[in-house]
PDB file of C-alpha atoms and ligand atoms in Angstrom:
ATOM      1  CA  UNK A 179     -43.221  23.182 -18.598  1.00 64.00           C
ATOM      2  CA  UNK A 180     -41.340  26.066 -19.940  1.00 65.00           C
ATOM      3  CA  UNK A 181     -43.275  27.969 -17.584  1.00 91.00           C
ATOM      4  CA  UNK A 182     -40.173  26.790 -15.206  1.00 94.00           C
ATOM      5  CA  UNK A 183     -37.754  27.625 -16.611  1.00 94.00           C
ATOM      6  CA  UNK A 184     -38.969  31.329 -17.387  1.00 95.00           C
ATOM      7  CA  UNK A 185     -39.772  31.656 -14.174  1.00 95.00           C
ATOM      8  CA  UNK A 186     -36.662  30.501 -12.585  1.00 94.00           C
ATOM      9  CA  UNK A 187     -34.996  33.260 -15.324  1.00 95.00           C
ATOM     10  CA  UNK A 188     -37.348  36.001 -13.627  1.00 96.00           C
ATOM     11  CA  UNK A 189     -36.504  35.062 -10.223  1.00 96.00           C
ATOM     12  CA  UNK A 190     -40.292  34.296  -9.202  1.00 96.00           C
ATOM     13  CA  UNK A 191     -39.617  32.113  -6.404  1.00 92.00           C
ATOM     14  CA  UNK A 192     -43.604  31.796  -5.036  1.00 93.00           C
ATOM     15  CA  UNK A 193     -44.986  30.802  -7.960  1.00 95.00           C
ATOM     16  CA  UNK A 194     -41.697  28.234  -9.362  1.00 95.00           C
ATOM     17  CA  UNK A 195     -42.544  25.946  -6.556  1.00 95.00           C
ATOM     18  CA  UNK A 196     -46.596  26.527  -7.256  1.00 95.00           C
ATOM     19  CA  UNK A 197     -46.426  25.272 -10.674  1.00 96.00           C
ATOM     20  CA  UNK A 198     -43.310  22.488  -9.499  1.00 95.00           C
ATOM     21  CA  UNK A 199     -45.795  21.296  -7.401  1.00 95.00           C
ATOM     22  CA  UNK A 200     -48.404  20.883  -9.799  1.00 95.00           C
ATOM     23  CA  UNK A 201     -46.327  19.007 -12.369  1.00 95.00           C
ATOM     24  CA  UNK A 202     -45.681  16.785  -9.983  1.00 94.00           C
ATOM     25  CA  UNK A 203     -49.135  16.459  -9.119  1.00 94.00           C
ATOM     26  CA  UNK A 204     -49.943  16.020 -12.046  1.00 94.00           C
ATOM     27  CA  UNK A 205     -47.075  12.745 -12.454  1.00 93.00           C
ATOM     28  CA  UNK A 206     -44.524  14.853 -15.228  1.00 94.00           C
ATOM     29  CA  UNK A 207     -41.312  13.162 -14.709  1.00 91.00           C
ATOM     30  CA  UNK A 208     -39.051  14.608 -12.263  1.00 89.00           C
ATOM     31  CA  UNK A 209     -35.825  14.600 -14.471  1.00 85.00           C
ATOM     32  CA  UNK A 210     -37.387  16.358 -17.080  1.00 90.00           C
ATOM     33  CA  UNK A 211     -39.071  19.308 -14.438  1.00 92.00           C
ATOM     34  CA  UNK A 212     -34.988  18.824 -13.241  1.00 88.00           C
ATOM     35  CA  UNK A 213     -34.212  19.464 -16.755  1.00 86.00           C
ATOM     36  CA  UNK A 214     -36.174  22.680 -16.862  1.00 92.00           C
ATOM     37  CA  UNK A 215     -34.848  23.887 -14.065  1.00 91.00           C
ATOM     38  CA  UNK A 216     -31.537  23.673 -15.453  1.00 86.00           C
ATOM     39  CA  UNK A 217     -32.591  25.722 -18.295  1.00 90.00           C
ATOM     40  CA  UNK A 218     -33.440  28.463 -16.521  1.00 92.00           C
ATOM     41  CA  UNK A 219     -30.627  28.519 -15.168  1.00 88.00           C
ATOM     42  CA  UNK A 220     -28.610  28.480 -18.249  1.00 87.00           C
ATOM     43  CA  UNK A 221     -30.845  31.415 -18.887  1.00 92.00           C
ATOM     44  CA  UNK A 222     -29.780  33.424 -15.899  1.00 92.00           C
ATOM     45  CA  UNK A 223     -26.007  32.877 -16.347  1.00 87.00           C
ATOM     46  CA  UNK A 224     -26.586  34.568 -20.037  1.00 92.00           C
ATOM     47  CA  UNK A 225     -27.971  37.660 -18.102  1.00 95.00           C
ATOM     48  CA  UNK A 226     -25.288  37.628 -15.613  1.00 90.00           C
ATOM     49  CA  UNK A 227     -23.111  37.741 -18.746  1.00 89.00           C
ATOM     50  CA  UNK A 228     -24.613  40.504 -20.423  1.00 94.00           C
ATOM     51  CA  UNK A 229     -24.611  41.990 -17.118  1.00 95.00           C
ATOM     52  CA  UNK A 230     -28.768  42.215 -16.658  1.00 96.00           C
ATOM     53  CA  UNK A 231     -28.243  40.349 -13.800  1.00 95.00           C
ATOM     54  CA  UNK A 232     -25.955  41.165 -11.181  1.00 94.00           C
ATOM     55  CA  UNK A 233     -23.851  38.252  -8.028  1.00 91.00           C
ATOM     56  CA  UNK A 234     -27.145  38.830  -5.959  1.00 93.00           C
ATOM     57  CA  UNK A 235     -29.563  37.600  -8.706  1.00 93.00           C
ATOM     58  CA  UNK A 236     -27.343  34.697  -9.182  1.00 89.00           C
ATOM     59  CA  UNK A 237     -27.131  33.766  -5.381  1.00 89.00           C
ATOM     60  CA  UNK A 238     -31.412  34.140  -5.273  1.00 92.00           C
ATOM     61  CA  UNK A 239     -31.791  31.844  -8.798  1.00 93.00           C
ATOM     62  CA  UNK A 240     -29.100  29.718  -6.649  1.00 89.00           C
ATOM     63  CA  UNK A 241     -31.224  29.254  -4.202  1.00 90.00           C
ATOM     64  CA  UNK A 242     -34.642  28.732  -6.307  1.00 93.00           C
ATOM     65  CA  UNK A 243     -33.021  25.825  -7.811  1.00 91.00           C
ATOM     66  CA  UNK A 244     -31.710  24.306  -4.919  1.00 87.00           C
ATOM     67  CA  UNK A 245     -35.134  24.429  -3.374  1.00 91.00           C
ATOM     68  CA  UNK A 246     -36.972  22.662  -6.344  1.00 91.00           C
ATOM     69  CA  UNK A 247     -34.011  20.131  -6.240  1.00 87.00           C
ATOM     70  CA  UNK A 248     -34.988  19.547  -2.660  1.00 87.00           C
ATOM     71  CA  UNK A 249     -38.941  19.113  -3.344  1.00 91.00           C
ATOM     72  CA  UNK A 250     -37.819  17.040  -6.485  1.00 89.00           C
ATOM     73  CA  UNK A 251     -35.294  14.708  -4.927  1.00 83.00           C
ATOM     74  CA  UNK A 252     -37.920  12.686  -2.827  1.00 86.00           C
ATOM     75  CA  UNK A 253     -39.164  11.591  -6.475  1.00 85.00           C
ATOM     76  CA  UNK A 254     -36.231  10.883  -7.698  1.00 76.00           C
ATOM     77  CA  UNK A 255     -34.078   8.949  -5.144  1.00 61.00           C
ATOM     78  CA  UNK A 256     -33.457   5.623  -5.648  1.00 57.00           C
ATOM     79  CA  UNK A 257     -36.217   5.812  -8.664  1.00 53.00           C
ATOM     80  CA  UNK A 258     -34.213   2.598  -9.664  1.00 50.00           C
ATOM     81  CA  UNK A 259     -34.249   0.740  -6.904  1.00 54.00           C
ATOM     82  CA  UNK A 260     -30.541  -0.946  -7.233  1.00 59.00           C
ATOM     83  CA  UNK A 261     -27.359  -0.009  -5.251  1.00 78.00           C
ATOM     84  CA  UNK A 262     -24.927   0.119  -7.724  1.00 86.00           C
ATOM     85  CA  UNK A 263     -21.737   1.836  -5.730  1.00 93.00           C
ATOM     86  CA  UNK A 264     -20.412   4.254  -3.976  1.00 96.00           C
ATOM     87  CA  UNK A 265     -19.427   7.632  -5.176  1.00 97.00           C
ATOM     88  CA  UNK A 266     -17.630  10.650  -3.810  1.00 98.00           C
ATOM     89  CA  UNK A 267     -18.182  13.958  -4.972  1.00 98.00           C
ATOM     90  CA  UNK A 268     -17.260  17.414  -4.482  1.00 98.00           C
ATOM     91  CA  UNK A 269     -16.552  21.141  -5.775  1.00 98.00           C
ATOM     92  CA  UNK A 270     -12.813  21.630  -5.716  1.00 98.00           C
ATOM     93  CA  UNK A 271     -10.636  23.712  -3.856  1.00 98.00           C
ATOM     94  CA  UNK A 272     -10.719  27.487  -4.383  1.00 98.00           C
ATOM     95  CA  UNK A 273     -14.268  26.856  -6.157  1.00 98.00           C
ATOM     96  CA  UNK A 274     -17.731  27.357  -4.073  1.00 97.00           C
ATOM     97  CA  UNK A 275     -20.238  26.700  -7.122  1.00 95.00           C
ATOM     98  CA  UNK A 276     -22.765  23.865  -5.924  1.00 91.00           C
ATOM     99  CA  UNK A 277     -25.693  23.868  -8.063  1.00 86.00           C
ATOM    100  CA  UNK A 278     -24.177  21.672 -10.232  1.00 89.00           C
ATOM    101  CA  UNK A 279     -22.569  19.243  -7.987  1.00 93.00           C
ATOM    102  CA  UNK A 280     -25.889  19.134  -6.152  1.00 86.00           C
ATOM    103  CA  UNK A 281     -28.002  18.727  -9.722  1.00 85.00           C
ATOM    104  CA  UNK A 282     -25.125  15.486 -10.523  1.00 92.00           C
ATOM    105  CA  UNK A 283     -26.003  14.531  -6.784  1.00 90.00           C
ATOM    106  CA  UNK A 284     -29.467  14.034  -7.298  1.00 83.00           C
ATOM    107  CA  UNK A 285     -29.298  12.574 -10.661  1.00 85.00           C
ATOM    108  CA  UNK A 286     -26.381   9.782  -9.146  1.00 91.00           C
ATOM    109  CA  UNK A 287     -28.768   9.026  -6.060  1.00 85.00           C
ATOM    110  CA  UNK A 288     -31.919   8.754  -8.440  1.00 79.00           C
ATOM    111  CA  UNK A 289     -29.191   6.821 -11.155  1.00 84.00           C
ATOM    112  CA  UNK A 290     -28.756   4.010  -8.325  1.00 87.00           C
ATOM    113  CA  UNK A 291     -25.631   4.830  -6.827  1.00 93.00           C
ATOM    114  CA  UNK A 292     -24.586   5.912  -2.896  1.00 93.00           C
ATOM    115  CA  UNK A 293     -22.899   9.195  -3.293  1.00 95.00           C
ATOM    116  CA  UNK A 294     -20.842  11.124   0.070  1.00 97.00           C
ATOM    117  CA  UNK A 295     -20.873  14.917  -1.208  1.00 97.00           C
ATOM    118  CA  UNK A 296     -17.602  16.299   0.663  1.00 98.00           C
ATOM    119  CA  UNK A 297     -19.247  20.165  -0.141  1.00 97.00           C
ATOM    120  CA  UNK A 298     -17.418  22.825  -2.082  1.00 98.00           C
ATOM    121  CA  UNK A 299     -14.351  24.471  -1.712  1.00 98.00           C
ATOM    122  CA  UNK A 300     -12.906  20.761  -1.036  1.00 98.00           C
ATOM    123  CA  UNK A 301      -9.245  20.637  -0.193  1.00 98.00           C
ATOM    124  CA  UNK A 302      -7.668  17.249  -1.606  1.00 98.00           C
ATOM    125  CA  UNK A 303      -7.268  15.456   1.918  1.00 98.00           C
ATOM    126  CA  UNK A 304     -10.849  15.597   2.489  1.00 98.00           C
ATOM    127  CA  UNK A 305     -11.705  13.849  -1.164  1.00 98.00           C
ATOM    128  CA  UNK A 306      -9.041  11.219   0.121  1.00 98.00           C
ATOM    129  CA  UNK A 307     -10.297  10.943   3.677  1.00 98.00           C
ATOM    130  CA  UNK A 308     -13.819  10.138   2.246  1.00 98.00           C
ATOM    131  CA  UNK A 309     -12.728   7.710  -0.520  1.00 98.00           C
ATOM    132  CA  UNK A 310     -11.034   6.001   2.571  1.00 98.00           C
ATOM    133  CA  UNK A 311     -13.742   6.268   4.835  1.00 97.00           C
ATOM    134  CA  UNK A 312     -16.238   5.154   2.288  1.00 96.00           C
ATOM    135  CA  UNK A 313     -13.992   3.219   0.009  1.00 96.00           C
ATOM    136  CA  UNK A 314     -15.715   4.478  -2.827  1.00 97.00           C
ATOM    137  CA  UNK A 315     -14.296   3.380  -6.448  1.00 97.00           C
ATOM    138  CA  UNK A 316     -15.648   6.614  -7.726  1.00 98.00           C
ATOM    139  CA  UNK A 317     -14.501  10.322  -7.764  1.00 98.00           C
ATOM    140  CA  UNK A 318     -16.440  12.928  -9.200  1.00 98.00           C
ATOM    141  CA  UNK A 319     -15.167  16.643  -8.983  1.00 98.00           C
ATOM    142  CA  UNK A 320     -17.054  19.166 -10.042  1.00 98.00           C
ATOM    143  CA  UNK A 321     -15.018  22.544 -11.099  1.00 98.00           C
ATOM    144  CA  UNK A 322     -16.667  25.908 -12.787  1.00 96.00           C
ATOM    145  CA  UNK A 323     -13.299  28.141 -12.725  1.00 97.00           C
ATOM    146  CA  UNK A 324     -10.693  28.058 -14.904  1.00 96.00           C
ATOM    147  CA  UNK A 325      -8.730  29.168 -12.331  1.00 96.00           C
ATOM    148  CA  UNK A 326      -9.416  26.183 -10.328  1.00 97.00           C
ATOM    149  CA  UNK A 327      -7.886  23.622 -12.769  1.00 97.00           C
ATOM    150  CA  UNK A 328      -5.263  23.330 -10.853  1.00 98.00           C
ATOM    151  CA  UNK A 329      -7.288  22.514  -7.841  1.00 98.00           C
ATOM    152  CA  UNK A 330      -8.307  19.374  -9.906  1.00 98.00           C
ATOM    153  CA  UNK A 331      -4.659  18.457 -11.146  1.00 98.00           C
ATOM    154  CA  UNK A 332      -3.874  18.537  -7.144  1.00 98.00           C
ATOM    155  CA  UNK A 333      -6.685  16.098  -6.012  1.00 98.00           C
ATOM    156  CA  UNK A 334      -5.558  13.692  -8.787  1.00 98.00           C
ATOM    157  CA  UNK A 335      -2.268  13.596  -7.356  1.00 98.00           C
ATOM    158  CA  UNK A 336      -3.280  13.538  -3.780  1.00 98.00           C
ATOM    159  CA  UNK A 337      -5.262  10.692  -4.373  1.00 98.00           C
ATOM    160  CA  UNK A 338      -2.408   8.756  -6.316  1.00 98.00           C
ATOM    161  CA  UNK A 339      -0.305   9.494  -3.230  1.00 98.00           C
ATOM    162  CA  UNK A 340      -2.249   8.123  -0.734  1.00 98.00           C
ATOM    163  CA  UNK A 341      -1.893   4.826  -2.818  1.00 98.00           C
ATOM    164  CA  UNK A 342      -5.515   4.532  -4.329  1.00 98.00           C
ATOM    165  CA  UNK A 343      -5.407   5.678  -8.186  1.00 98.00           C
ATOM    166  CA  UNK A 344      -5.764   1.889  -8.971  1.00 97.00           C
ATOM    167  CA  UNK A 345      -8.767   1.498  -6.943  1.00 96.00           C
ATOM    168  CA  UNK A 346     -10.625   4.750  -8.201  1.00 98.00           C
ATOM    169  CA  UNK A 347     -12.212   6.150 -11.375  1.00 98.00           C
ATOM    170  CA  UNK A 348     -12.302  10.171 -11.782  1.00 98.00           C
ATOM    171  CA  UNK A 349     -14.894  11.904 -13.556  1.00 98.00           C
ATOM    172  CA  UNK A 350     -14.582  15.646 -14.214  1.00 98.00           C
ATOM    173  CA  UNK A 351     -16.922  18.245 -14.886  1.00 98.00           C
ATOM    174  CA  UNK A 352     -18.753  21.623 -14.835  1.00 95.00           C
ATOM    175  CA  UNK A 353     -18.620  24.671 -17.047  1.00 85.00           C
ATOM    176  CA  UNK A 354     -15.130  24.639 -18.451  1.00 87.00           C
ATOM    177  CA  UNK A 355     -13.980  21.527 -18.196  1.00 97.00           C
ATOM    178  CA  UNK A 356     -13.305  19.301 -21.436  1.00 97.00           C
ATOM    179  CA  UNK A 357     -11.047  16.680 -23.142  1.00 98.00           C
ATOM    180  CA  UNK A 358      -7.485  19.368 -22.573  1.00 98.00           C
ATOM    181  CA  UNK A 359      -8.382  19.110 -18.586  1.00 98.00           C
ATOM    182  CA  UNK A 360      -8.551  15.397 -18.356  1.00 98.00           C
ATOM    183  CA  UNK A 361      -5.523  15.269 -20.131  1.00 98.00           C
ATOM    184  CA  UNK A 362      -3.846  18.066 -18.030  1.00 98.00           C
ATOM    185  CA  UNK A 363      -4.929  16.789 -14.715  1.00 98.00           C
ATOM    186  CA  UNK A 364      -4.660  12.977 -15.270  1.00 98.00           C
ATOM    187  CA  UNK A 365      -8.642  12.360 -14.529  1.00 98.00           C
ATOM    188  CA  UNK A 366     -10.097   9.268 -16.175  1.00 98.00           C
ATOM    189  CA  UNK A 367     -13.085  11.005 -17.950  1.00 98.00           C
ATOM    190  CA  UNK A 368     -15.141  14.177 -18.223  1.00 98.00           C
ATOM    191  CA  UNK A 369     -18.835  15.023 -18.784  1.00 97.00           C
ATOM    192  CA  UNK A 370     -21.368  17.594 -19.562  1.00 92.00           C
ATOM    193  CA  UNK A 371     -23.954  17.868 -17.427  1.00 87.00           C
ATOM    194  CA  UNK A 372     -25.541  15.471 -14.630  1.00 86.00           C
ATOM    195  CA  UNK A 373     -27.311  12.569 -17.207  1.00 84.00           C
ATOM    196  CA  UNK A 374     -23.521  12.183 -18.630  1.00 92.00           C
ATOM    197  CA  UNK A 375     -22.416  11.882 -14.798  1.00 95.00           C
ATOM    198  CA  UNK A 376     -25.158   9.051 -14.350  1.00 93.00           C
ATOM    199  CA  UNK A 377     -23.597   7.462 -17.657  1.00 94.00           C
ATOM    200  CA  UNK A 378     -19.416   7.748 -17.339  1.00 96.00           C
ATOM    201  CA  UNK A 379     -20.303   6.267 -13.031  1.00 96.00           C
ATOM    202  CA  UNK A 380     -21.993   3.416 -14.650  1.00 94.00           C
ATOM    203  CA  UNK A 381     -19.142   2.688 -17.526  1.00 94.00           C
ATOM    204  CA  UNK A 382     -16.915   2.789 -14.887  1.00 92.00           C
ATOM    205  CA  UNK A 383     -17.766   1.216 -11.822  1.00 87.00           C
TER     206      UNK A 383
HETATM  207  C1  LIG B 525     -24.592  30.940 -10.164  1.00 51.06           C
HETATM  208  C2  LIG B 525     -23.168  31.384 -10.376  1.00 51.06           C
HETATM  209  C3  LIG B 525     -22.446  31.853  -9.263  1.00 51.06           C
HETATM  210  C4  LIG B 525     -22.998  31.793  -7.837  1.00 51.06           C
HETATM  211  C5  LIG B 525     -22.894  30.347  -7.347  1.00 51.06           C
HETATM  212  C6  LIG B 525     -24.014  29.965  -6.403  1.00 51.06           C
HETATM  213  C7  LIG B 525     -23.940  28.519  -6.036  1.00 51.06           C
HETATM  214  N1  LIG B 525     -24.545  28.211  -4.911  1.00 51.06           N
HETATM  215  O1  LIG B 525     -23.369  27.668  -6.751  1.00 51.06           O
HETATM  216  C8  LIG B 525     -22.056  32.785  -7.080  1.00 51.06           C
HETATM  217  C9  LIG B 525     -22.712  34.130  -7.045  1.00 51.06           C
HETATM  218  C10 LIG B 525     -21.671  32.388  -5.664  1.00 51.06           C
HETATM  219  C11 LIG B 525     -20.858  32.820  -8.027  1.00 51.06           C
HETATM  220  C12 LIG B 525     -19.609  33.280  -7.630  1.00 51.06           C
HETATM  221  C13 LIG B 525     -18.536  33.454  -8.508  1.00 51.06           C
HETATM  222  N2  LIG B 525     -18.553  33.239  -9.821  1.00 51.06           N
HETATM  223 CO1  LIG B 525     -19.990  32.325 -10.756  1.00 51.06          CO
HETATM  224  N3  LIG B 525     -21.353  31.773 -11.910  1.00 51.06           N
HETATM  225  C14 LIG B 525     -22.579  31.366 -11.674  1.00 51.06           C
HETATM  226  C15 LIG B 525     -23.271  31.015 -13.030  1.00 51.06           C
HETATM  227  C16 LIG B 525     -24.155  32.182 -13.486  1.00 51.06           C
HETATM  228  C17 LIG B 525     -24.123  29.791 -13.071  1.00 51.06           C
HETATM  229  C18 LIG B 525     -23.461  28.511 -12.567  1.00 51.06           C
HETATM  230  C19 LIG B 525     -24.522  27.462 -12.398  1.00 51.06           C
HETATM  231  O2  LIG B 525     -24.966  27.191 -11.306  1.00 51.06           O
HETATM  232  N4  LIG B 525     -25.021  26.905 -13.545  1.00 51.06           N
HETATM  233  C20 LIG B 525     -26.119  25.951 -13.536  1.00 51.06           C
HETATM  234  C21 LIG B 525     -25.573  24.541 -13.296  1.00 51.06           C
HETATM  235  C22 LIG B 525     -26.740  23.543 -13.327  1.00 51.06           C
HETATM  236  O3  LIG B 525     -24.669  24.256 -14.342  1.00 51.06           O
HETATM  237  P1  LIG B 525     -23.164  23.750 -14.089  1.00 51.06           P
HETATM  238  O4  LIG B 525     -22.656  24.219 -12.804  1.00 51.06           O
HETATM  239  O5  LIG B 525     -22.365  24.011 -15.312  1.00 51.06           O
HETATM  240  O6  LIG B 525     -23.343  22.180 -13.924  1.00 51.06           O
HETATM  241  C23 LIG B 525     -23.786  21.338 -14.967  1.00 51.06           C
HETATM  242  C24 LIG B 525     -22.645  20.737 -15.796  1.00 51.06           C
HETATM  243  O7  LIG B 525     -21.513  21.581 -15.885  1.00 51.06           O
HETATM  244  C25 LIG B 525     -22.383  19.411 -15.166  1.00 51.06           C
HETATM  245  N5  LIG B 525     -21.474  19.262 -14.040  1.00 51.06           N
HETATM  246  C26 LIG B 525     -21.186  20.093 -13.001  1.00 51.06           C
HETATM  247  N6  LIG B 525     -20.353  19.505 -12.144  1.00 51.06           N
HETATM  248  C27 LIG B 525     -20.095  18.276 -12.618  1.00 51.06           C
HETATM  249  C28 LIG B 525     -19.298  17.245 -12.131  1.00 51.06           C
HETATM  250  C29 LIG B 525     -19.200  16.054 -12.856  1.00 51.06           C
HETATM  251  C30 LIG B 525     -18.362  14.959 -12.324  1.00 51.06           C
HETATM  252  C31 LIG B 525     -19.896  15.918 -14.103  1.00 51.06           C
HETATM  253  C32 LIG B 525     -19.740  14.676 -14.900  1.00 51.06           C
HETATM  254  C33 LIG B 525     -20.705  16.943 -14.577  1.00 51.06           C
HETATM  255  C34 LIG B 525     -20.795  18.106 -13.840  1.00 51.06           C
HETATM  256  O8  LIG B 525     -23.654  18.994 -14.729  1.00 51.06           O
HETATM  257  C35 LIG B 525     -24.417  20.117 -14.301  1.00 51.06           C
HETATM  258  C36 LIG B 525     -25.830  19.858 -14.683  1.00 51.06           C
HETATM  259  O9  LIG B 525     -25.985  19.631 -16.047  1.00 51.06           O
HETATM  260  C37 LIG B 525     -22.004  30.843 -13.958  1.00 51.06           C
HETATM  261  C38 LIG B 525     -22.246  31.118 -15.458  1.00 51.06           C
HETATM  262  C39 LIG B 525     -22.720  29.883 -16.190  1.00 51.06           C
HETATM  263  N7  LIG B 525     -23.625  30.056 -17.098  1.00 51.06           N
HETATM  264  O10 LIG B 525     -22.244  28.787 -15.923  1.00 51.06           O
HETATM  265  C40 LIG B 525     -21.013  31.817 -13.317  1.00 51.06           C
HETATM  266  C41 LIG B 525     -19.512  31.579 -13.491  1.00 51.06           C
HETATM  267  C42 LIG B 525     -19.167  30.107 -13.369  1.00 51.06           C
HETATM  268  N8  LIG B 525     -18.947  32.314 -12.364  1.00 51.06           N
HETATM  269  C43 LIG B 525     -17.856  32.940 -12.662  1.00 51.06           C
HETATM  270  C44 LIG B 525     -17.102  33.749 -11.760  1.00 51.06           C
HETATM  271  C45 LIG B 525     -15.940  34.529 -12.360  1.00 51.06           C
HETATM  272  C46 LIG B 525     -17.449  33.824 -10.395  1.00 51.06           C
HETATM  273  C47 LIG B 525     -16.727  34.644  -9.315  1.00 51.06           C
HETATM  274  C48 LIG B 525     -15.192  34.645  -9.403  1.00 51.06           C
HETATM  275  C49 LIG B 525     -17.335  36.075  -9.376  1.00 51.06           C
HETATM  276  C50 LIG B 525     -16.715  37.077  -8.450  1.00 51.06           C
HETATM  277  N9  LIG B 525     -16.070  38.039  -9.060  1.00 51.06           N
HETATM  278  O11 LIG B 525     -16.817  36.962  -7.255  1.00 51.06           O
HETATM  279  C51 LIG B 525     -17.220  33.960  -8.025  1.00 51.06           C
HETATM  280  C52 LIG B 525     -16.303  32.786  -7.622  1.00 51.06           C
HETATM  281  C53 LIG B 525     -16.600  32.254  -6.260  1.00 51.06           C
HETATM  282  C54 LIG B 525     -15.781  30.986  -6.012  1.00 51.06           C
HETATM  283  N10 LIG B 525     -14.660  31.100  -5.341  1.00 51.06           N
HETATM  284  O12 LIG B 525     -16.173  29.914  -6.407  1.00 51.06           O
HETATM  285  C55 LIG B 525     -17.441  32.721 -14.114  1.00 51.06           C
HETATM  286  C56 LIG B 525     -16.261  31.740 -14.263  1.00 51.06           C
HETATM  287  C57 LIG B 525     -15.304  32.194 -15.338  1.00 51.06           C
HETATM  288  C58 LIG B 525     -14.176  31.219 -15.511  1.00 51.06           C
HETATM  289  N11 LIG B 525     -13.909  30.947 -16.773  1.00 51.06           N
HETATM  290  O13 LIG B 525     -13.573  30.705 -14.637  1.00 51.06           O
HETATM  291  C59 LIG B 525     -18.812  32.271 -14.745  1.00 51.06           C
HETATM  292  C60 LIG B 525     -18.650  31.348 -15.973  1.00 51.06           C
HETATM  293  C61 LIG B 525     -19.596  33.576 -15.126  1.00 51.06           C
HETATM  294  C62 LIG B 525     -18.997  34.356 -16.286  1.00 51.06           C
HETATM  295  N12 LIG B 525     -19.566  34.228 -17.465  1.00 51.06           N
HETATM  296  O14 LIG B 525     -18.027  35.052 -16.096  1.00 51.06           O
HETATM  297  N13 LIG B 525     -21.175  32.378  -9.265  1.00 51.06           N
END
């Protein structure tokens, strides 16, 4: 199994969805091949940093684990078999990152729940417009630039305006965010990576 990850790190897109294939074949767990995947990614952001890798190599491992999400989510959706709610989620304004969002996608589908992904770069109207539309007691914003906190502070404020902060729980997370941005941007909770997602949605619904 570390075989994925390593191989997500090197960028060998071929044989990453050979030996994905296999596991599953051979009936490993989806959330922990998920889970491998994640490392390698982990891996590549650490060469990015130490400048080994350069935006290109990011945007190809981008892509290599959004592909094995895609083979892997069959597996995983609605491994629970309950509905438990509705959730809307997005990457917020000024931000494009989706691996993450789409990683805390497939673990809330294969966690139970009904989740409308409003994309990246969301302003706040659309987050509003969906938890309308869907009526969704769930938010979950994902945000990986500091820069971008801001973006988070806005939705919060955007949803309280259109009357529906009583009505709807907001989870936070991605790379920077911690404790200091919930407080800052009036969000309910924040997590660390997709199983916490799975867990605050389920504490709070
Ligand atoms: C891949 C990547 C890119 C790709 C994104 C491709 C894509 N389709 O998403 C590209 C090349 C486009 C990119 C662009 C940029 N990037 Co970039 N990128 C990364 C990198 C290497 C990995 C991010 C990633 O996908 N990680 C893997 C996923 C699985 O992890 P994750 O996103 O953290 O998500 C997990 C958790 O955080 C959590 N989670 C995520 N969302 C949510 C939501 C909720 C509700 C919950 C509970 C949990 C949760 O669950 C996930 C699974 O466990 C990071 C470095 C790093 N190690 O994080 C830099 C990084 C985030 N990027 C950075 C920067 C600066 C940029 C650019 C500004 C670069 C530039 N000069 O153009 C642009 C910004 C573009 C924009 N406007 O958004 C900086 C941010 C610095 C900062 N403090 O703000 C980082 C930290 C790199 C660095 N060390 O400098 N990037």
């Amino acid at each position: 199994m570390a075989k994925i990850s390593e191989l997500l790190a090197n960028l060998e897109m071929d044989e990453l969805m050979e030996v994905v294939q296999k596991e599953l074949d051979n009936g490993t767990d989806p959330v922990e091949i998920l889970k491998e995947g994640e490392a390698g990614m982990v891996k590549v952001g650490e060469m990015f940093s130490s400048g080994e890798y350069f935006v290109s190599d990011l945007m190809m491992s981008g892509e290599m684990f959004k592909e094995m999400g895609e083979m892997l989510e069959p597996h995983l959706a609605g491994k629970t078999g309950d509905v438990l709610g509705k959730v809307v989620l997005g990457t917020v304004e000024g931000d494009i990152h989706d691996i993450g969002k789409d990683l805390v996608y497939i673990m809330l589908k294969s966690g139970g729940f009904d989740v409308i992904d409003v994309g990246v770069d969301a302003k706040p109207e659309v987050f509003v417009n969906a938890l309308k539309e869907s009526g969704a007691p769930l938010l979950a914003l994902s945000c990986l630039l500091t820069t971008c906190y801001d973006s988070i502070l806005n939705t919060v404020k955007a949803v309280e305006a259109a009357g529906l902060r009583d009505q709807v729980k907001i989870v936070i997370g991605g790379g920077p965010t911690d404790e200091s941005v919930v407080r800052y941007t009036g969000a309910d909770a924040v997590g660390d990576d997709a199983q916490s997602a799975v867990r605050l949605c389920k504490e709070m619904i």
